[in-house]
């Protein structure tokens, strides 16, 4: 059995790819074997779709999409996942998340890490424990 893992999106690009592919904060991987096609995270927006198209990766018949956690840079592209896709994630993936940096004498900088996604159109599968993707 062979497995192919394609990096659809990450923070950096090779210099020769800069004019074609998009780089954004976050991650998106396409994992495929003889039986399944899995999207692992989406990145922050539709950039994973843009890059998949340029790379010749077909995302129309995904077996599932796996969301590692609920930060915007890993599940912000959910609106662009095909409606027929099953999403596997932790039950609290949609909870709001924030990050704060505090130093004595300075105002705290608070950053929202979560994003609001409408999961109602998807077949959701929740797991509170780690899963094997195979």
mmCIF file of C-alpha atoms in Angstrom:
data_model
loop_
_atom_site.group_PDB
_atom_site.id
_atom_site.type_symbol
_atom_site.label_atom_id
_atom_site.label_comp_id
_atom_site.label_asym_id
_atom_site.label_seq_id
_atom_site.Cartn_x
_atom_site.Cartn_y
_atom_site.Cartn_z
ATOM 1 C CA UNK A 1 0.000 0.000 0.000
ATOM 2 C CA UNK A 2 1.374 3.396 -0.919
ATOM 3 C CA UNK A 3 0.391 6.702 0.640
ATOM 4 C CA UNK A 4 0.858 10.099 -0.973
ATOM 5 C CA UNK A 5 0.956 13.220 1.187
ATOM 6 C CA UNK A 6 0.760 16.546 -0.644
ATOM 7 C CA UNK A 7 1.336 19.806 1.199
ATOM 8 C CA UNK A 8 -1.419 22.082 -0.102
ATOM 9 C CA UNK A 9 -0.633 24.989 2.189
ATOM 10 C CA UNK A 10 1.908 26.012 4.796
ATOM 11 C CA UNK A 11 3.697 29.131 5.998
ATOM 12 C CA UNK A 12 6.461 29.149 3.391
ATOM 13 C CA UNK A 13 7.082 28.556 -0.300
ATOM 14 C CA UNK A 14 10.107 27.532 -2.285
ATOM 15 C CA UNK A 15 11.442 30.555 -4.224
ATOM 16 C CA UNK A 16 10.427 29.012 -7.574
ATOM 17 C CA UNK A 17 6.796 28.671 -6.375
ATOM 18 C CA UNK A 18 6.276 32.217 -5.106
ATOM 19 C CA UNK A 19 4.413 33.483 -8.189
ATOM 20 C CA UNK A 20 2.046 30.520 -8.356
ATOM 21 C CA UNK A 21 1.207 28.928 -5.029
ATOM 22 C CA UNK A 22 -0.063 30.766 -1.962
ATOM 23 C CA UNK A 23 1.595 30.589 1.453
ATOM 24 C CA UNK A 24 -0.446 31.417 4.555
ATOM 25 C CA UNK A 25 -0.271 30.804 8.279
ATOM 26 C CA UNK A 26 -1.502 27.315 9.057
ATOM 27 C CA UNK A 27 -1.458 23.975 7.323
ATOM 28 C CA UNK A 28 -3.370 21.893 4.799
ATOM 29 C CA UNK A 29 -2.398 18.389 3.682
ATOM 30 C CA UNK A 30 -3.939 16.041 1.125
ATOM 31 C CA UNK A 31 -3.442 12.386 2.090
ATOM 32 C CA UNK A 32 -4.316 9.691 -0.439
ATOM 33 C CA UNK A 33 -3.980 5.938 -0.741
ATOM 34 C CA UNK A 34 -5.709 3.376 -2.960
ATOM 35 C CA UNK A 35 -8.994 3.699 -1.040
ATOM 36 C CA UNK A 36 -9.215 7.112 0.602
ATOM 37 C CA UNK A 37 -8.608 10.803 -0.047
ATOM 38 C CA UNK A 38 -8.355 12.868 3.132
ATOM 39 C CA UNK A 39 -7.963 16.603 3.595
ATOM 40 C CA UNK A 40 -6.069 17.240 6.842
ATOM 41 C CA UNK A 41 -6.780 20.823 7.927
ATOM 42 C CA UNK A 42 -7.668 23.619 5.527
ATOM 43 C CA UNK A 43 -5.500 26.572 6.428
ATOM 44 C CA UNK A 44 -7.125 29.981 7.035
ATOM 45 C CA UNK A 45 -9.153 30.426 3.826
ATOM 46 C CA UNK A 46 -9.637 29.093 0.286
ATOM 47 C CA UNK A 47 -5.893 29.104 -0.494
ATOM 48 C CA UNK A 48 -5.753 25.305 -0.128
ATOM 49 C CA UNK A 49 -8.262 25.052 -3.018
ATOM 50 C CA UNK A 50 -6.242 27.474 -5.160
ATOM 51 C CA UNK A 51 -3.034 25.520 -4.562
ATOM 52 C CA UNK A 52 -4.728 22.138 -5.070
ATOM 53 C CA UNK A 53 -5.924 23.299 -8.478
ATOM 54 C CA UNK A 54 -2.427 24.387 -9.517
ATOM 55 C CA UNK A 55 -0.982 21.115 -8.216
ATOM 56 C CA UNK A 56 -3.540 18.947 -10.037
ATOM 57 C CA UNK A 57 -5.049 17.639 -6.787
ATOM 58 C CA UNK A 58 -8.762 16.794 -7.078
ATOM 59 C CA UNK A 59 -10.669 17.580 -3.872
ATOM 60 C CA UNK A 60 -14.169 16.841 -5.198
ATOM 61 C CA UNK A 61 -14.347 13.242 -3.939
ATOM 62 C CA UNK A 62 -12.870 13.487 -0.466
ATOM 63 C CA UNK A 63 -13.449 10.538 1.854
ATOM 64 C CA UNK A 64 -13.165 12.892 4.836
ATOM 65 C CA UNK A 65 -11.700 16.104 6.115
ATOM 66 C CA UNK A 66 -9.870 15.960 9.445
ATOM 67 C CA UNK A 67 -9.559 19.120 11.533
ATOM 68 C CA UNK A 68 -6.700 18.900 14.024
ATOM 69 C CA UNK A 69 -7.978 21.776 16.163
ATOM 70 C CA UNK A 70 -10.176 24.858 16.034
ATOM 71 C CA UNK A 71 -7.680 27.638 15.292
ATOM 72 C CA UNK A 72 -8.492 29.823 12.277
ATOM 73 C CA UNK A 73 -5.263 28.865 10.499
ATOM 74 C CA UNK A 74 -6.238 25.181 10.499
ATOM 75 C CA UNK A 75 -10.013 25.283 9.900
ATOM 76 C CA UNK A 76 -10.698 28.692 8.323
ATOM 77 C CA UNK A 77 -11.179 27.032 4.941
ATOM 78 C CA UNK A 78 -14.139 24.906 6.059
ATOM 79 C CA UNK A 79 -16.611 26.944 3.940
ATOM 80 C CA UNK A 80 -14.794 25.695 0.807
ATOM 81 C CA UNK A 81 -14.941 21.982 1.689
ATOM 82 C CA UNK A 82 -17.419 20.104 -0.556
ATOM 83 C CA UNK A 83 -20.881 19.672 1.022
ATOM 84 C CA UNK A 84 -20.720 15.893 0.692
ATOM 85 C CA UNK A 85 -17.585 15.658 2.811
ATOM 86 C CA UNK A 86 -17.539 14.027 6.236
ATOM 87 C CA UNK A 87 -15.629 16.093 8.818
ATOM 88 C CA UNK A 88 -13.771 14.380 11.647
ATOM 89 C CA UNK A 89 -12.796 16.595 14.574
ATOM 90 C CA UNK A 90 -12.833 17.116 18.327
ATOM 91 C CA UNK A 91 -16.283 17.976 19.770
ATOM 92 C CA UNK A 92 -15.008 21.388 20.876
ATOM 93 C CA UNK A 93 -13.575 22.412 17.492
ATOM 94 C CA UNK A 94 -16.091 25.268 17.223
ATOM 95 C CA UNK A 95 -15.390 26.734 20.682
ATOM 96 C CA UNK A 96 -13.949 30.255 20.769
ATOM 97 C CA UNK A 97 -10.239 30.461 21.527
ATOM 98 C CA UNK A 98 -8.060 33.419 22.425
ATOM 99 C CA UNK A 99 -4.413 34.069 23.090
ATOM 100 C CA UNK A 100 -3.123 36.806 25.370
ATOM 101 C CA UNK A 101 0.354 38.125 26.000
ATOM 102 C CA UNK A 102 0.769 40.000 29.263
ATOM 103 C CA UNK A 103 3.766 41.807 30.656
ATOM 104 C CA UNK A 104 3.711 43.754 33.932
ATOM 105 C CA UNK A 105 2.936 47.399 33.235
ATOM 106 C CA UNK A 106 1.686 46.797 29.671
ATOM 107 C CA UNK A 107 -1.787 46.351 28.238
ATOM 108 C CA UNK A 108 -2.560 42.747 27.374
ATOM 109 C CA UNK A 109 -2.694 41.981 23.671
ATOM 110 C CA UNK A 110 -5.530 39.577 22.989
ATOM 111 C CA UNK A 111 -5.814 37.739 19.697
ATOM 112 C CA UNK A 112 -8.778 35.633 18.640
ATOM 113 C CA UNK A 113 -7.551 32.248 17.418
ATOM 114 C CA UNK A 114 -10.886 30.673 16.519
ATOM 115 C CA UNK A 115 -13.169 31.309 13.583
ATOM 116 C CA UNK A 116 -16.922 30.887 13.276
ATOM 117 C CA UNK A 117 -17.790 28.058 10.879
ATOM 118 C CA UNK A 118 -21.209 26.690 10.034
ATOM 119 C CA UNK A 119 -20.835 22.915 10.288
ATOM 120 C CA UNK A 120 -24.556 22.170 9.794
ATOM 121 C CA UNK A 121 -24.196 21.137 6.134
ATOM 122 C CA UNK A 122 -21.604 18.456 6.891
ATOM 123 C CA UNK A 123 -21.736 14.936 8.262
ATOM 124 C CA UNK A 124 -19.813 15.447 11.480
ATOM 125 C CA UNK A 125 -17.897 12.741 13.304
ATOM 126 C CA UNK A 126 -16.550 13.777 16.698
ATOM 127 C CA UNK A 127 -13.766 12.158 18.670
ATOM 128 C CA UNK A 128 -12.262 13.245 21.988
ATOM 129 C CA UNK A 129 -9.379 10.810 21.608
ATOM 130 C CA UNK A 130 -6.695 10.554 18.914
ATOM 131 C CA UNK A 131 -7.627 8.631 15.769
ATOM 132 C CA UNK A 132 -5.538 6.720 13.266
ATOM 133 C CA UNK A 133 -6.069 7.986 9.732
ATOM 134 C CA UNK A 134 -6.068 4.679 7.884
#
